[in-house]
Tab-separated table of C-alpha atoms and ligand atoms in Angstrom:
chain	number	residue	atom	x	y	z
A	267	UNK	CA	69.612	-7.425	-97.598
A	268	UNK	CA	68.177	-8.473	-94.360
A	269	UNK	CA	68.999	-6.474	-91.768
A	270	UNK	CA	68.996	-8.351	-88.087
A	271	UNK	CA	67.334	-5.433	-85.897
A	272	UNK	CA	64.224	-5.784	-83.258
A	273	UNK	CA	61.526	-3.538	-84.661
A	274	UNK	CA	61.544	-1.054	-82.087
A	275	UNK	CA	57.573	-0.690	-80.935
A	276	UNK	CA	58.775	2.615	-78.911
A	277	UNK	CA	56.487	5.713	-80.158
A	278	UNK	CA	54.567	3.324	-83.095
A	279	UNK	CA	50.811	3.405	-82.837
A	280	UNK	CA	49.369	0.334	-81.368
A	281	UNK	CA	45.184	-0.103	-81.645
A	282	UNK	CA	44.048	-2.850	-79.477
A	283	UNK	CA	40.268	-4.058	-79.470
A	284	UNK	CA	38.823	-5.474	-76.750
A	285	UNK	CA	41.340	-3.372	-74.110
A	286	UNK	CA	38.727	-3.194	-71.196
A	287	UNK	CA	40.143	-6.190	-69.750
A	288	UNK	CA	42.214	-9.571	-69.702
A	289	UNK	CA	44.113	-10.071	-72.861
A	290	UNK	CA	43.398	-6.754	-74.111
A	291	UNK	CA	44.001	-4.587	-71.110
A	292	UNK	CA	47.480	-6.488	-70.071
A	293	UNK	CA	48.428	-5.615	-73.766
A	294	UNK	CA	47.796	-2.072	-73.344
A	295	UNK	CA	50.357	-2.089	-70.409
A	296	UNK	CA	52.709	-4.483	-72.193
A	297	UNK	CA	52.607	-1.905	-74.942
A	298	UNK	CA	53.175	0.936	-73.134
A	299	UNK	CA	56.263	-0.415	-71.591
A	300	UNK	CA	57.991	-0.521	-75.278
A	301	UNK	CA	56.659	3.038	-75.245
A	302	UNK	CA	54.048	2.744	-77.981
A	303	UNK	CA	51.062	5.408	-78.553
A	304	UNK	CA	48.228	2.952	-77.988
A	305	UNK	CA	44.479	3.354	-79.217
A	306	UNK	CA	42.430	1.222	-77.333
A	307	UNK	CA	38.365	-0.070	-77.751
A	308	UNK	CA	35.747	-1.900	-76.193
A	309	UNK	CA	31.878	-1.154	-75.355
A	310	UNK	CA	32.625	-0.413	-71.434
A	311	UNK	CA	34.383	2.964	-71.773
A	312	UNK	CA	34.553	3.556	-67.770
A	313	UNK	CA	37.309	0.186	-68.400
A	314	UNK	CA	38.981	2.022	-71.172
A	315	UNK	CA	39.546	4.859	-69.068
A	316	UNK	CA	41.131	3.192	-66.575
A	317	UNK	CA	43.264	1.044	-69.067
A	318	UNK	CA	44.509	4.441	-70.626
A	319	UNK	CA	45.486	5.537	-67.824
A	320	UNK	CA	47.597	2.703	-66.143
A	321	UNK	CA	48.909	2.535	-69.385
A	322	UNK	CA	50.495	6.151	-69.108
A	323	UNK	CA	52.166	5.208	-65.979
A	324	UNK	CA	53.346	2.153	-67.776
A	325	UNK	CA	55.287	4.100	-70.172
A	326	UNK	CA	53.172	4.810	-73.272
A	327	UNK	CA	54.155	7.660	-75.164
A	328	UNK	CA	50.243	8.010	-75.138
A	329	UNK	CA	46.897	6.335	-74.896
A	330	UNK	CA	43.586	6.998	-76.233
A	331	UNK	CA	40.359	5.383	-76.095
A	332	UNK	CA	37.168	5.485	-78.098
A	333	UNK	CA	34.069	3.084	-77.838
A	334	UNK	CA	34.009	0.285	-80.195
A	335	UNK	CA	31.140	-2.816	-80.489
A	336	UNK	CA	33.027	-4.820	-83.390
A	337	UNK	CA	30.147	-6.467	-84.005
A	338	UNK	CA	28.366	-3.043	-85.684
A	339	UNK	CA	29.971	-2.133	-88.920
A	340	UNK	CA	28.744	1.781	-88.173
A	341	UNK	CA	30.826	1.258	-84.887
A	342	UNK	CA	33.539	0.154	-86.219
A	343	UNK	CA	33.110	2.996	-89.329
A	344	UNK	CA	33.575	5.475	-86.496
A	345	UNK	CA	35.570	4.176	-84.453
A	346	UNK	CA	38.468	3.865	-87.396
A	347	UNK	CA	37.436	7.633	-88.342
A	348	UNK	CA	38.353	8.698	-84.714
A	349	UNK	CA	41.877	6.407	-85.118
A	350	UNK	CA	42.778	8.731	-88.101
A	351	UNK	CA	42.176	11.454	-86.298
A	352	UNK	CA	45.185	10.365	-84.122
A	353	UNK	CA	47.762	8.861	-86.420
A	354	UNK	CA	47.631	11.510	-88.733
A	355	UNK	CA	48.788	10.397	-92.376
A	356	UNK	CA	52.106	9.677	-94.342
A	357	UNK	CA	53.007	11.565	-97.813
A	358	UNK	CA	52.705	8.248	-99.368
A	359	UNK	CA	48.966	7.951	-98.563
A	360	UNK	CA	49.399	5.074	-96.409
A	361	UNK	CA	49.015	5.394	-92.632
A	362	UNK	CA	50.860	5.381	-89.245
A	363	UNK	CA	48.762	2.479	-87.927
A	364	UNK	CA	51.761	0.196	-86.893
A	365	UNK	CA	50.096	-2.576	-84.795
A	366	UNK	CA	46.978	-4.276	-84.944
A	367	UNK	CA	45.820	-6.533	-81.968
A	368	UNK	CA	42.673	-8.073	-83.081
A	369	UNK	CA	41.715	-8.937	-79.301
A	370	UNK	CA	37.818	-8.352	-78.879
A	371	UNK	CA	35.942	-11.598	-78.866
A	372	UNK	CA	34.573	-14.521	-76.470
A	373	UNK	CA	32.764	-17.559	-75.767
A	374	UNK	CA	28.864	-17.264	-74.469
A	375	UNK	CA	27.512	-20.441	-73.250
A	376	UNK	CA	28.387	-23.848	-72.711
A	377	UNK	CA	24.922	-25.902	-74.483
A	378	UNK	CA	25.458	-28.202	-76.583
A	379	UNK	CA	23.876	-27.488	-80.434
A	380	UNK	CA	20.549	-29.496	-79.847
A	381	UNK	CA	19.986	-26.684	-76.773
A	382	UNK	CA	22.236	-23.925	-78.866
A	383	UNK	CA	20.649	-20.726	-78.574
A	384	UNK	CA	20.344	-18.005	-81.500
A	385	UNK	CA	21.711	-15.131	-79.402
A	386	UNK	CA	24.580	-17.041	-78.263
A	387	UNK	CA	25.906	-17.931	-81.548
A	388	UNK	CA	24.969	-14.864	-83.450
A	389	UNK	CA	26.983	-12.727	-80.692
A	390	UNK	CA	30.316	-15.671	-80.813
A	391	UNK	CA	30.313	-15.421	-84.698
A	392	UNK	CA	30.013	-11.724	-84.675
A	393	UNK	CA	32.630	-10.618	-82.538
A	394	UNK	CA	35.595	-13.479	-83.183
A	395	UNK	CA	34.889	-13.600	-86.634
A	396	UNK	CA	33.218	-11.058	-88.617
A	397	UNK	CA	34.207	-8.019	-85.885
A	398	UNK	CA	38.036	-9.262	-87.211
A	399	UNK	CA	37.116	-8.976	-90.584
A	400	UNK	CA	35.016	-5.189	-90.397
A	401	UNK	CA	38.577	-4.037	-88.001
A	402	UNK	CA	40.929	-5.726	-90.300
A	403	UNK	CA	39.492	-4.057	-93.697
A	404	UNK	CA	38.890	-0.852	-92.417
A	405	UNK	CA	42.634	-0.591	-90.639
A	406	UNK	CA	44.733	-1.630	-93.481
A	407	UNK	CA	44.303	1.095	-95.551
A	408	UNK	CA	46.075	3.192	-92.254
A	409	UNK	CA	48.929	0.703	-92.296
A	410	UNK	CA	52.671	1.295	-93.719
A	411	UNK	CA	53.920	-1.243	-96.487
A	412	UNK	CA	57.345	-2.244	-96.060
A	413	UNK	CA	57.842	-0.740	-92.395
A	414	UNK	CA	57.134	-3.697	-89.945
A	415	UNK	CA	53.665	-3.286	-89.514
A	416	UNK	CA	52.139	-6.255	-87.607
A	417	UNK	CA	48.333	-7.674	-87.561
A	418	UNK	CA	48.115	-10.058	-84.256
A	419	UNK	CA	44.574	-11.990	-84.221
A	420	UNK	CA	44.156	-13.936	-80.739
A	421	UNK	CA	42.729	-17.226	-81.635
A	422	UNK	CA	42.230	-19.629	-78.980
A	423	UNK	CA	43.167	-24.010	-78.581
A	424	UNK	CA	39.335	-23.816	-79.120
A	425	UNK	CA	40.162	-23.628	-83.227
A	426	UNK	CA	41.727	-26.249	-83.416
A	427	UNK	CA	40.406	-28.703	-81.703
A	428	UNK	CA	36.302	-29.654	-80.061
A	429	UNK	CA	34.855	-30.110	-77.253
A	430	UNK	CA	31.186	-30.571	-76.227
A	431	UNK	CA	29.015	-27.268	-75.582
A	432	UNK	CA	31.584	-25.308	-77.796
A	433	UNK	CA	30.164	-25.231	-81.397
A	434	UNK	CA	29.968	-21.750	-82.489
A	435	UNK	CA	32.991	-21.057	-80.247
A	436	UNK	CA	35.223	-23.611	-82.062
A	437	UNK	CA	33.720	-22.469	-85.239
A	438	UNK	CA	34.098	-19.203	-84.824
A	439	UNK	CA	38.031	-19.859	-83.955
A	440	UNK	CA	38.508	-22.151	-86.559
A	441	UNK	CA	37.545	-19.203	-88.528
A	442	UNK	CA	39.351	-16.956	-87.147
A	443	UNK	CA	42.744	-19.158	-87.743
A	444	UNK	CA	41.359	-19.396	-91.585
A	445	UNK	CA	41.192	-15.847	-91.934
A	446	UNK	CA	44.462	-15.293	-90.665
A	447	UNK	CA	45.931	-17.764	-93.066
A	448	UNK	CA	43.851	-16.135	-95.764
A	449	UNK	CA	45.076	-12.576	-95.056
A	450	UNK	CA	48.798	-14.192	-95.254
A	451	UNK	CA	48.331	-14.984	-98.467
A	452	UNK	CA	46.395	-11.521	-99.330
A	453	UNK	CA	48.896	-9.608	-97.896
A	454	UNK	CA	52.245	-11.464	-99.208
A	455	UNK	CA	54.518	-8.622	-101.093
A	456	UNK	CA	52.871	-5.844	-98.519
A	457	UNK	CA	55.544	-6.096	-95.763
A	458	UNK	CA	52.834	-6.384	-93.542
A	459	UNK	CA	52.838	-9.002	-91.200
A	460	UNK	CA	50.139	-11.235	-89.726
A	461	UNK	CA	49.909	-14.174	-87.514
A	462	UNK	CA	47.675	-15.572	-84.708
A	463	UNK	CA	48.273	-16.339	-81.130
A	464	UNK	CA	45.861	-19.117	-79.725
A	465	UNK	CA	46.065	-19.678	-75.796
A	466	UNK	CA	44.529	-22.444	-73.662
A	467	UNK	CA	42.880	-21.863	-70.385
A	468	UNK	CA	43.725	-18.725	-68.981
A	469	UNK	CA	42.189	-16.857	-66.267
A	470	UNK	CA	40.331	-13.290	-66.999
A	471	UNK	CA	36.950	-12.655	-67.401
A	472	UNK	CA	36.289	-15.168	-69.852
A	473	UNK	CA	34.499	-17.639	-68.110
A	474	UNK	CA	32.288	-14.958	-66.129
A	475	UNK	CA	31.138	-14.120	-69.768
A	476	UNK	CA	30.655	-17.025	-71.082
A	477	UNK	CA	28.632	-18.467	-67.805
A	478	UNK	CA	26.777	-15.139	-67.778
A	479	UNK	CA	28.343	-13.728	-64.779
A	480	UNK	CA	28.435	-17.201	-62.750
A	481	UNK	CA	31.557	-16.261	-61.336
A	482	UNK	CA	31.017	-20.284	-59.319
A	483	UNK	CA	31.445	-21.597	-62.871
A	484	UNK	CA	33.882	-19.280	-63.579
A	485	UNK	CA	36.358	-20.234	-60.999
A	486	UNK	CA	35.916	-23.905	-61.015
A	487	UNK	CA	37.054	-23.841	-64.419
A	488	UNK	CA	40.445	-23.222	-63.291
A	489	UNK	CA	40.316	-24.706	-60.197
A	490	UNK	CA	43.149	-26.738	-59.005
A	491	UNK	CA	45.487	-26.238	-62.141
A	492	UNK	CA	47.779	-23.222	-63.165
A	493	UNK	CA	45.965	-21.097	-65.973
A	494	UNK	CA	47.845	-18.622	-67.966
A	495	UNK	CA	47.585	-15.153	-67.152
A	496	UNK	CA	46.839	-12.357	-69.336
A	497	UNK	CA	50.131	-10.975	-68.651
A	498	UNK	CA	51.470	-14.331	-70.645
A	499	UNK	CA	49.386	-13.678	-73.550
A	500	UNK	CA	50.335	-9.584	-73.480
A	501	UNK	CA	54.457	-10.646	-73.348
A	502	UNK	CA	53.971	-12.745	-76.449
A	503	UNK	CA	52.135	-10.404	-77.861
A	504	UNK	CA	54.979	-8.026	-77.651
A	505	UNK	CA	57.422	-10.476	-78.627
A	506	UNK	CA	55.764	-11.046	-82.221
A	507	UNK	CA	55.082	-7.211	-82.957
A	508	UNK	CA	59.169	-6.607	-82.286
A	509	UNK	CA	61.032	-9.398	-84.022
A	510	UNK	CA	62.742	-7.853	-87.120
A	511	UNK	CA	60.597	-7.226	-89.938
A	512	UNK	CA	61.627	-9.693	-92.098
A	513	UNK	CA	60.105	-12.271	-89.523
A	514	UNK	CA	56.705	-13.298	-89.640
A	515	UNK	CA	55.224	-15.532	-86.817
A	516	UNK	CA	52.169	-17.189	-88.181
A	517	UNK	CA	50.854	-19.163	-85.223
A	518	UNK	CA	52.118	-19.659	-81.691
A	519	UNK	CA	49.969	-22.316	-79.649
A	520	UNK	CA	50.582	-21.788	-75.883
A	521	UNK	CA	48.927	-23.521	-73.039
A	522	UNK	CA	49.565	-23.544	-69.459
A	523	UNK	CA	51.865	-26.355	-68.484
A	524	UNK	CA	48.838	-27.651	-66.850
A	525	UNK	CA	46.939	-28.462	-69.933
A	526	UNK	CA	48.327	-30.899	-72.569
A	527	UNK	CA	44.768	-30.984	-74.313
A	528	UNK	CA	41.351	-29.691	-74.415
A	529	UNK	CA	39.960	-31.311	-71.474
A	530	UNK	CA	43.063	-33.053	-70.776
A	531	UNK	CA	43.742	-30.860	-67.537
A	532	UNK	CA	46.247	-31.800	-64.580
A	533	UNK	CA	44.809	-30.739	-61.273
A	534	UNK	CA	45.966	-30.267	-57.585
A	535	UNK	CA	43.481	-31.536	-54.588
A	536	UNK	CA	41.369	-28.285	-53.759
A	537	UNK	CA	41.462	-28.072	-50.064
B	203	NDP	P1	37.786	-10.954	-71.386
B	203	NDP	O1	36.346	-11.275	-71.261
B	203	NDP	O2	38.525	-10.558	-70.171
B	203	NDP	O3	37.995	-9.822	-72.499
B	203	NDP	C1	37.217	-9.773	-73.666
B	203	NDP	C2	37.374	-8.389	-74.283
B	203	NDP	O4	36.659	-8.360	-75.520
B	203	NDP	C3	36.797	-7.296	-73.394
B	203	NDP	O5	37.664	-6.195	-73.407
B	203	NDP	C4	35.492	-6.946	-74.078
B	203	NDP	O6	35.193	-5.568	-73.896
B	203	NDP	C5	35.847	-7.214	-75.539
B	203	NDP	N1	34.667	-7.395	-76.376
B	203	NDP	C6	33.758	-8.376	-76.303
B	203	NDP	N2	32.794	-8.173	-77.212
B	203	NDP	C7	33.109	-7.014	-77.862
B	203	NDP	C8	32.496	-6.263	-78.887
B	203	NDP	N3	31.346	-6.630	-79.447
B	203	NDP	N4	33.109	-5.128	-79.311
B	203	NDP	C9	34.269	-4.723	-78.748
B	203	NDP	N5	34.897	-5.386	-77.761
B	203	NDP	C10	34.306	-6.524	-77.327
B	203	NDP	O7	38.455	-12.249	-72.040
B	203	NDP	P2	39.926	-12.519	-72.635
B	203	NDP	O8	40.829	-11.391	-72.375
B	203	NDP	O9	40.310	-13.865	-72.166
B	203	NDP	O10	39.581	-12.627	-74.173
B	203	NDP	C11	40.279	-11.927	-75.180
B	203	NDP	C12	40.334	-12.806	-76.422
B	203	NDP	O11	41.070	-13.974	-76.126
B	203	NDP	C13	38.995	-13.277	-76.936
B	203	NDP	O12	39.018	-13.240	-78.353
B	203	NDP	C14	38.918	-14.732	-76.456
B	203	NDP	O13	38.089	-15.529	-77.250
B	203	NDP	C15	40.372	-15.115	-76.566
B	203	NDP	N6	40.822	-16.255	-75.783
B	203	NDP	C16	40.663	-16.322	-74.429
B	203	NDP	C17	41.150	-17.404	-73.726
B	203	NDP	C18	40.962	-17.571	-72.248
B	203	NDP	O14	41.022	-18.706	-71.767
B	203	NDP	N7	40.763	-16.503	-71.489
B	203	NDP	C19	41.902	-18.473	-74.392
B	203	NDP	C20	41.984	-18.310	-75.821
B	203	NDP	C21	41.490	-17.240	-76.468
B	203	NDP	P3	33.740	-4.914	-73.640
B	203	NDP	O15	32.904	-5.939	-72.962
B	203	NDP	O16	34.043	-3.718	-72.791
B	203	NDP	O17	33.261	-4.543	-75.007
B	204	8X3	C1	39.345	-20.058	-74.510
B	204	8X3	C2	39.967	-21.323	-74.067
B	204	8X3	O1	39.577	-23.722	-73.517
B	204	8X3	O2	37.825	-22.207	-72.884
B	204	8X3	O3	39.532	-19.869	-75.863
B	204	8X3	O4	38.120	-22.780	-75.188
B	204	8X3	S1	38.799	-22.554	-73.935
């Protein structure tokens, strides 16, 4: 029978990748508020630290960190190694890994494929696509059939739709929306859920990344209009991971009000 009750996220582990900042880190403290146990990764540990620690005082019922690159399988190899460490196991083999944010990723550069560069694509197809993959295989062994458990990929407007300059970026999405649907279909009859959440424009250091620390670029970006916020992204986040278990929300599309397209952006004279 179905039973009508949020899944409560107080005291379940939480692993979030990419928690050194913007999506990531406003999880961690969106998290922690529901009083999770959070494990958090990303290559700039000093961040993570920090994270962790806000996160405390946010109300997690506790937060570790570990460095993570997912774009190195050994990385990710050790970095799951350390999350067992943590959960600990359940008598029926399966483990205490209750949440999944697959966060980490990015956009690096703006050229359009006839000036595409090599680096830029390899390190956009590594860490949106195949770093998902190499964290989703090795977690879901530590995951609990039948108990709620929740995969969240972030996706981005970028998957489903194009825009000039954005090739490997859209491709990589794209991909990332197919392998959610994929692992839907893989993991039907598990009681493990999975779904994607794909913002628009939304102001963290996303654009400083993908403009190589331009932070000129950055801002103009965003400038005149209303982005999202991390913190908009974090609250939905929460909101899928706690409906009851018997819900599954497969893809949420949110934009800022400002935004009815890609490119198709409403904005106030700059004075
Ligand atoms: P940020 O640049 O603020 O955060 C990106 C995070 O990903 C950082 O914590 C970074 O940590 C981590 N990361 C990047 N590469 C790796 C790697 N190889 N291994 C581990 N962690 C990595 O941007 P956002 O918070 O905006 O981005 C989060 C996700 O949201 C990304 O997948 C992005 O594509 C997506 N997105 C963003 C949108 C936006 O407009 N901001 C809209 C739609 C989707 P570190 O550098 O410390 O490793
Ligand atoms: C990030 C949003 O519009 O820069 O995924 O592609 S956008």
């Amino acid at each position: 029978m179905t039973t009508r009750m949020k899944y409560s996220l107080k005291n379940k582990w939480v692993l979030i990748t990419g928690a050194s900042s913007g999506f990531g880190a406003a999880a961690a403290r969106a998290f922690a508020a529901e009083g999770a146990k959070l494990l958090l990764g990303a290559r700039r540990i000093d961040r993570l630290e920090k994270v962790a620690a806000r996160a405390v005082k946010a109300g997690a019922a506790a937060a570790h960190f570990h460095e993570l690159d997912v774009s190195s399988t050994a990385s990710v190899k050790t970095f799951m190694a350390w999350v067992k460490t943590k959960i600990g196991r359940r008598k029926s083999a399966a483990g205490n890994l209750h949440v999944l944010v697959n966060n980490a990723g990015g956009a690096h550069g703006l050229d359009s494929v006839a000036a595409g560069k090599d680096a830029d694509w390899e390190t956009t197809l590594q860490t949106n696509v195949l770093g998902l993959l190499r964290v989703t295989r090795a977690a879901l062994p530590l995951m609990p059939p039948d108990a709620g458990a929740s995969i969240l990929n972030i996706g981005s407007i970028a998957g489903r739709t194009a825009y000039a300059g954005a090739a490997a970026y859209c491709a990589a999405k794209a991909g990332e929306l197919a392998v959610t649907r994929v692992l839907r279909h893989e993991l039907l009859g598990t009681g493990i859920r999975v779904g994607t959440i794909d913002p628009g424009l939304a102001e963290t250091e996303f654009s400083v990344v993908r403009f190589k620390g331009d932070k000129k670029k950055a801002d103009d970006v965003y400038a005149g209009m209303n982005p999202l916020t991390a913190e908009d992204i974090a609250e939905i986040m929460v909101w899928v991971a706690s409906r009851p278990p018997h819900v599954n929300i497969d893809e949420i599309l949110v934009k800022p009000t400002d935004q009815a397209e890609m490119g198709k952006v409403f904005r106030r004279p700059v004075k």
